[in-house]
CSV table of C-alpha atoms and ligand atoms in Angstrom, one decimal:
chain,number,residue,atom,x,y,z
A,1,MET,CA,0.0,0.0,0.0
A,2,VAL,CA,1.1,3.5,-0.6
A,3,SER,CA,1.0,6.6,1.5
A,4,VAL,CA,-0.7,9.7,0.4
A,5,THR,CA,0.4,13.3,0.8
A,6,SER,CA,-1.5,16.4,0.0
A,7,VAL,CA,0.0,18.9,-2.3
A,8,VAL,CA,-1.6,21.6,-4.4
A,9,PHE,CA,-2.6,19.9,-7.8
A,10,ALA,CA,-0.9,22.4,-10.1
A,11,ALA,CA,2.3,22.4,-8.0
A,12,LEU,CA,2.5,18.7,-8.0
A,13,ALA,CA,2.3,18.5,-11.8
A,14,ALA,CA,5.5,20.6,-11.9
A,15,VAL,CA,7.3,18.6,-9.3
A,16,ALA,CA,6.3,15.2,-10.5
A,17,SER,CA,7.3,15.8,-14.2
A,18,ALA,CA,11.0,16.4,-13.0
A,19,ALA,CA,11.1,13.2,-10.9
A,20,PRO,CA,12.3,9.9,-12.2
A,21,SER,CA,9.6,7.3,-12.9
A,22,CYS,CA,11.3,4.2,-11.6
A,23,ARG,CA,9.3,3.6,-8.4
A,24,ALA,CA,5.6,3.3,-7.5
A,25,PRO,CA,4.0,6.7,-7.8
A,26,THR,CA,3.1,8.9,-4.8
A,27,TYR,CA,-0.7,9.3,-4.9
A,28,THR,CA,-1.6,12.8,-4.3
A,29,LEU,CA,-5.3,13.6,-3.7
A,30,PRO,CA,-6.1,16.6,-6.1
A,31,GLN,CA,-6.9,20.0,-4.6
A,32,VAL,CA,-9.2,22.6,-6.0
A,33,GLY,CA,-6.6,25.3,-5.6
A,34,GLU,CA,-8.9,28.1,-5.0
A,35,GLY,CA,-8.6,28.4,-1.2
A,36,VAL,CA,-11.1,25.9,0.2
A,37,GLU,CA,-10.0,22.3,0.3
A,38,LEU,CA,-11.3,19.0,1.6
A,39,ALA,CA,-9.3,17.7,4.6
A,40,ALA,CA,-6.6,15.1,3.7
A,41,PRO,CA,-7.3,11.6,4.7
A,42,PRO,CA,-6.0,10.5,8.1
A,43,ALA,CA,-2.5,9.2,8.0
A,44,ASN,CA,-3.5,5.8,9.1
A,45,LEU,CA,-5.5,5.2,6.0
A,46,PHE,CA,-4.1,3.9,2.7
A,47,LEU,CA,-5.2,4.3,-0.9
A,48,LYS,CA,-7.1,1.1,-2.0
A,49,LYS,CA,-8.4,2.2,-5.5
A,50,ILE,CA,-9.0,5.1,-7.7
A,51,ALA,CA,-12.1,4.7,-9.8
A,52,ILE,CA,-13.5,6.8,-12.6
A,53,GLY,CA,-17.2,6.8,-12.5
A,54,HIS,CA,-19.7,7.6,-15.3
A,55,GLY,CA,-23.4,7.9,-14.5
A,56,ILE,CA,-26.2,10.3,-13.5
A,57,GLN,CA,-26.9,12.6,-10.5
A,58,ASN,CA,-30.6,12.8,-9.6
A,59,TYR,CA,-32.5,15.8,-8.4
A,60,THR,CA,-36.1,16.8,-7.7
A,61,CYS,CA,-37.6,18.8,-10.5
A,62,GLU,CA,-37.6,22.6,-9.6
A,63,THR,CA,-37.2,25.9,-11.3
A,64,THR,CA,-35.1,27.7,-8.8
A,65,ALA,CA,-31.5,26.6,-7.8
A,66,SER,CA,-32.2,26.9,-4.0
A,67,ASP,CA,-35.1,24.4,-4.2
A,68,PHE,CA,-33.2,21.5,-5.8
A,69,LYS,CA,-32.8,18.5,-3.7
A,70,ALA,CA,-30.2,15.8,-4.6
A,71,THR,CA,-32.0,12.4,-4.5
A,72,GLY,CA,-29.3,10.0,-5.4
A,73,ALA,CA,-26.9,8.8,-8.1
A,74,VAL,CA,-26.3,5.8,-10.3
A,75,ALA,CA,-22.8,5.2,-11.9
A,76,VAL,CA,-20.6,2.5,-13.3
A,77,LEU,CA,-17.1,2.5,-11.8
A,78,TYR,CA,-13.8,1.7,-13.7
A,79,ASP,CA,-10.4,1.0,-12.3
A,80,ALA,CA,-8.3,4.0,-13.1
A,81,THR,CA,-5.5,3.1,-10.6
A,82,PRO,CA,-3.1,1.6,-13.2
A,83,LEU,CA,-3.4,4.7,-15.3
A,84,TYR,CA,-2.3,7.1,-12.5
A,85,PRO,CA,0.5,9.3,-13.8
A,86,LYS,CA,4.1,8.0,-13.2
A,87,THR,CA,2.8,4.4,-12.6
A,88,LYS,CA,5.4,2.2,-14.2
A,89,LYS,CA,4.5,0.9,-17.6
A,90,THR,CA,0.8,1.8,-17.4
A,91,GLY,CA,0.7,5.4,-16.2
A,92,ILE,CA,-0.7,8.0,-18.6
A,93,LYS,CA,0.3,11.7,-18.8
A,94,GLN,CA,-0.8,14.0,-16.1
A,95,ARG,CA,-2.8,16.2,-18.6
A,96,GLU,CA,-4.5,13.0,-19.8
A,97,TRP,CA,-5.3,12.0,-16.3
A,98,ASP,CA,-6.7,15.4,-15.4
A,99,SER,CA,-8.9,15.5,-18.4
A,100,LEU,CA,-10.1,11.9,-18.2
A,101,PRO,CA,-13.4,12.7,-16.7
A,102,THR,CA,-14.1,15.2,-19.4
A,103,ASN,CA,-12.9,12.9,-22.0
A,104,LEU,CA,-15.2,10.1,-20.8
A,105,LEU,CA,-18.2,12.4,-20.2
A,106,ARG,CA,-18.1,13.8,-23.7
A,107,ASN,CA,-16.9,10.9,-25.8
A,108,LEU,CA,-18.8,7.8,-24.6
A,109,PRO,CA,-22.5,7.3,-24.0
A,110,LEU,CA,-24.0,6.8,-20.5
A,111,PRO,CA,-23.2,3.2,-19.5
A,112,LEU,CA,-26.7,2.7,-18.1
A,113,ASN,CA,-29.9,1.0,-19.3
A,114,LYS,CA,-32.0,3.9,-20.5
A,115,LEU,CA,-35.3,4.8,-19.0
A,116,ALA,CA,-37.7,4.7,-21.9
A,117,GLY,CA,-38.9,8.2,-23.0
A,118,SER,CA,-36.0,10.1,-21.1
A,119,THR,CA,-32.9,11.6,-22.3
A,120,TYR,CA,-30.5,10.7,-19.6
A,121,GLY,CA,-32.7,8.7,-17.3
A,122,ALA,CA,-31.8,5.1,-16.2
A,123,ASP,CA,-34.1,2.2,-15.8
A,124,PRO,CA,-35.0,2.0,-12.1
A,125,THR,CA,-35.2,-1.8,-11.8
A,126,THR,CA,-32.2,-2.7,-14.0
A,127,PRO,CA,-30.0,0.4,-14.3
A,128,PHE,CA,-26.8,-1.5,-15.1
A,129,PRO,CA,-26.0,-3.4,-18.3
A,130,ALA,CA,-23.5,-6.3,-18.2
A,131,PRO,CA,-20.0,-5.3,-17.0
A,132,ALA,CA,-17.8,-3.9,-19.8
A,133,ASP,CA,-14.4,-2.3,-19.9
A,134,LEU,CA,-13.9,1.3,-21.1
A,135,ALA,CA,-12.2,1.9,-24.5
A,136,LEU,CA,-11.3,5.6,-24.9
A,137,GLN,CA,-9.4,6.5,-28.0
A,138,GLY,CA,-5.5,6.7,-27.5
A,139,LEU,CA,-5.7,5.3,-23.9
A,140,PRO,CA,-5.2,1.9,-22.4
A,141,THR,CA,-8.4,-0.2,-21.7
A,142,ILE,CA,-9.8,0.9,-18.3
A,143,LYS,CA,-11.3,-2.2,-16.6
A,144,PHE,CA,-14.7,-2.4,-15.2
A,145,LEU,CA,-14.6,-2.2,-11.4
A,146,GLY,CA,-18.1,-2.0,-10.0
A,147,HIS,CA,-21.2,0.1,-9.3
A,148,HIS,CA,-22.3,3.2,-7.3
A,149,PHE,CA,-26.0,3.5,-6.4
A,150,PHE,CA,-28.1,4.5,-3.4
A,151,ASP,CA,-29.7,1.6,-1.4
A,152,GLY,CA,-33.4,1.4,-0.3
A,153,ASN,CA,-32.7,3.7,2.6
A,154,GLY,CA,-31.0,6.4,0.6
A,155,VAL,CA,-27.5,5.4,1.7
A,156,PRO,CA,-24.8,5.9,-1.0
A,157,VAL,CA,-23.1,2.6,-1.7
A,158,PHE,CA,-19.9,1.7,-3.7
A,159,ASP,CA,-19.6,-1.9,-4.6
A,160,LEU,CA,-16.2,-2.7,-6.2
A,161,GLY,CA,-17.1,-6.0,-7.5
A,162,THR,CA,-14.5,-8.8,-7.5
A,163,THR,CA,-12.0,-6.7,-5.3
A,164,GLY,CA,-14.4,-7.4,-2.5
A,165,LEU,CA,-14.2,-3.7,-1.4
A,166,LYS,CA,-17.4,-2.0,-0.5
A,167,ALA,CA,-18.5,1.3,1.0
A,168,ALA,CA,-21.8,2.5,2.5
A,169,VAL,CA,-21.2,6.1,3.2
A,170,LYS,CA,-22.3,9.4,4.6
A,171,LYS,CA,-21.3,12.9,3.7
A,172,LEU,CA,-18.4,14.4,5.8
A,173,ASP,CA,-17.6,17.5,3.8
A,174,ASN,CA,-18.3,19.2,0.5
A,175,ILE,CA,-16.7,22.0,-1.5
A,176,PRO,CA,-17.4,23.6,-4.9
A,177,ALA,CA,-15.5,22.2,-7.9
A,178,PRO,CA,-13.0,24.6,-9.4
A,179,GLN,CA,-14.3,27.4,-11.7
A,180,SER,CA,-12.5,25.7,-14.6
A,181,ALA,CA,-14.4,22.4,-14.0
A,182,ASP,CA,-16.4,20.9,-16.9
A,183,ALA,CA,-20.0,22.2,-16.6
A,184,GLY,CA,-21.2,19.1,-18.3
A,185,ILE,CA,-23.3,18.0,-21.4
A,186,THR,CA,-26.3,20.0,-20.1
A,187,GLY,CA,-24.2,23.0,-18.9
A,188,SER,CA,-25.6,22.8,-15.5
A,189,GLY,CA,-22.2,22.8,-13.8
A,190,ALA,CA,-19.9,20.4,-12.1
A,191,VAL,CA,-21.0,18.7,-8.9
A,192,GLN,CA,-19.2,19.5,-5.8
A,193,TRP,CA,-16.1,17.6,-4.5
A,194,LEU,CA,-16.9,15.4,-1.5
A,195,GLN,CA,-15.3,13.7,1.4
A,196,LEU,CA,-17.4,10.7,2.5
A,197,ASP,CA,-16.9,8.3,5.3
A,198,ASP,CA,-18.3,5.0,6.6
A,199,ASN,CA,-21.9,5.1,7.5
A,200,LEU,CA,-21.2,2.6,10.3
A,201,THR,CA,-24.0,0.2,9.3
A,202,GLY,CA,-21.3,-2.5,9.1
A,203,ARG,CA,-21.6,-2.9,5.3
A,204,SER,CA,-18.4,-1.4,4.3
A,205,VAL,CA,-15.6,-3.7,3.6
A,206,GLY,CA,-11.9,-2.6,3.4
A,207,VAL,CA,-12.9,1.1,2.8
A,208,THR,CA,-13.6,3.8,5.4
A,209,MET,CA,-13.3,6.9,3.5
A,210,VAL,CA,-14.1,8.0,-0.1
A,211,TYR,CA,-13.3,11.3,-2.0
A,212,ARG,CA,-15.1,12.6,-5.1
A,213,VAL,CA,-12.7,14.8,-7.0
A,214,ILE,CA,-12.3,16.3,-10.5
A,215,THR,CA,-16.0,16.2,-11.2
A,216,ALA,CA,-17.4,16.9,-14.6
A,217,GLY,CA,-21.1,17.7,-15.1
A,218,GLY,CA,-23.9,16.5,-12.8
A,219,GLY,CA,-25.0,19.8,-11.4
A,220,ALA,CA,-28.7,20.4,-10.8
A,221,GLN,CA,-30.7,21.8,-13.6
A,222,ALA,CA,-34.1,23.6,-13.9
A,223,CYS,CA,-37.0,21.7,-15.3
A,224,SER,CA,-39.9,23.2,-17.2
A,225,VAL,CA,-42.7,21.6,-15.3
A,226,VAL,CA,-42.1,21.6,-11.6
A,227,GLY,CA,-42.9,18.1,-10.1
A,228,ALA,CA,-42.6,16.4,-13.5
A,229,GLY,CA,-40.3,13.7,-11.9
A,230,VAL,CA,-36.6,13.2,-11.2
A,231,GLN,CA,-34.0,15.1,-13.2
A,232,SER,CA,-31.1,13.0,-14.1
A,233,VAL,CA,-27.9,14.8,-15.1
A,234,PRO,CA,-24.9,13.0,-16.6
A,235,TYR,CA,-21.6,13.3,-14.7
A,236,THR,CA,-18.2,11.7,-14.5
A,237,THR,CA,-15.6,11.9,-11.6
A,238,TYR,CA,-12.8,10.2,-9.9
A,239,TYR,CA,-13.6,8.4,-6.6
A,240,TRP,CA,-10.6,7.7,-4.4
A,241,PHE,CA,-11.1,4.8,-1.9
A,242,PHE,CA,-9.2,4.7,1.4
A,243,GLY,CA,-9.0,2.0,4.0
B,1,NAG,C1,-32.1,8.1,-10.4
B,1,NAG,O1,-32.9,8.3,-11.5
B,1,NAG,C2,-33.1,7.2,-12.3
B,1,NAG,C3,-34.0,7.7,-13.4
B,1,NAG,O2,-33.2,8.4,-14.3
B,1,NAG,C4,-33.7,6.0,-11.6
B,1,NAG,O3,-33.8,4.9,-12.3
B,1,NAG,C5,-32.8,5.8,-10.3
B,1,NAG,O4,-33.5,4.7,-9.6
B,1,NAG,C6,-32.7,7.0,-9.5
B,1,NAG,N1,-31.7,6.6,-8.5
B,1,NAG,C7,-31.7,7.4,-7.3
B,1,NAG,C8,-30.7,6.8,-6.3
B,1,NAG,O5,-32.2,8.4,-7.1
B,2,NAG,C1,-26.6,5.3,8.0
B,2,NAG,O1,-27.7,5.1,7.2
B,2,NAG,C2,-28.8,4.9,7.9
B,2,NAG,C3,-29.9,4.6,6.9
B,2,NAG,O2,-30.2,5.7,6.2
B,2,NAG,C4,-29.2,6.0,8.8
B,2,NAG,O3,-30.3,5.8,9.5
B,2,NAG,C5,-28.0,6.3,9.7
B,2,NAG,O4,-28.2,7.4,10.5
B,2,NAG,C6,-26.7,6.5,9.0
B,2,NAG,N1,-25.6,6.4,9.9
B,2,NAG,C7,-24.7,7.4,10.0
B,2,NAG,C8,-23.6,7.2,10.9
B,2,NAG,O5,-24.8,8.4,9.2
């Protein structure tokens, strides 16, 4: 396992590009760089996985921003860990890594079973198609990792499939995405960056903290007929899993 340090995102890129790439990379949680940051993970936690997620954020249907309520999310997770910059043999360039959420959001369709009659909605009973890896032009194949969804009690869950890792979480902190973040396909803005920790219902396995960073899209958007149903907005992001 590797330790994690917290360094300003832009500054790290400069430092890392000068370093030799002969050892395991130092995983550095990205920072927004605009003053307000999420707290670094406690020193006794180690990075388990970095996933890239592609799915939808759900909201109630409202016309004014202050009225929106987030009601959940559904996303497919892929294992981005081997692509982390400076990883021997499999690491991609820092700028490719930083733009991977945007690349995925804008170049591949939602990996969800569509809700008939909707643009971005997912089928409520069977949202996930059969597991499939990600093939993005010019990049190594990114392996299917698992699923993110909300359970029947509204608890956010991450199920990392065959790794055996699982997280049932609650929100610890949230901060706005950077001004430069990708506002998404619908232009409704990038969802906030999050720090999530174990919900303590005994369902997490090997994971006690999750971060959502480098978000693209997923922000709440107005709907024309208030109460017309759930608004589902496409998003991508990295999820960093610590345990
Ligand atoms: C999100 O909305 C989709 C419809 O687009 C629905 O199938 C799914 O169950 C919803 N999930 C949550 C957690 O709100
Ligand atoms: C975990 O989720 C359950 C079900 O929603 C909730 O009742 C409980 O308060 C949550 N626990 C924590 C520690 O947030």
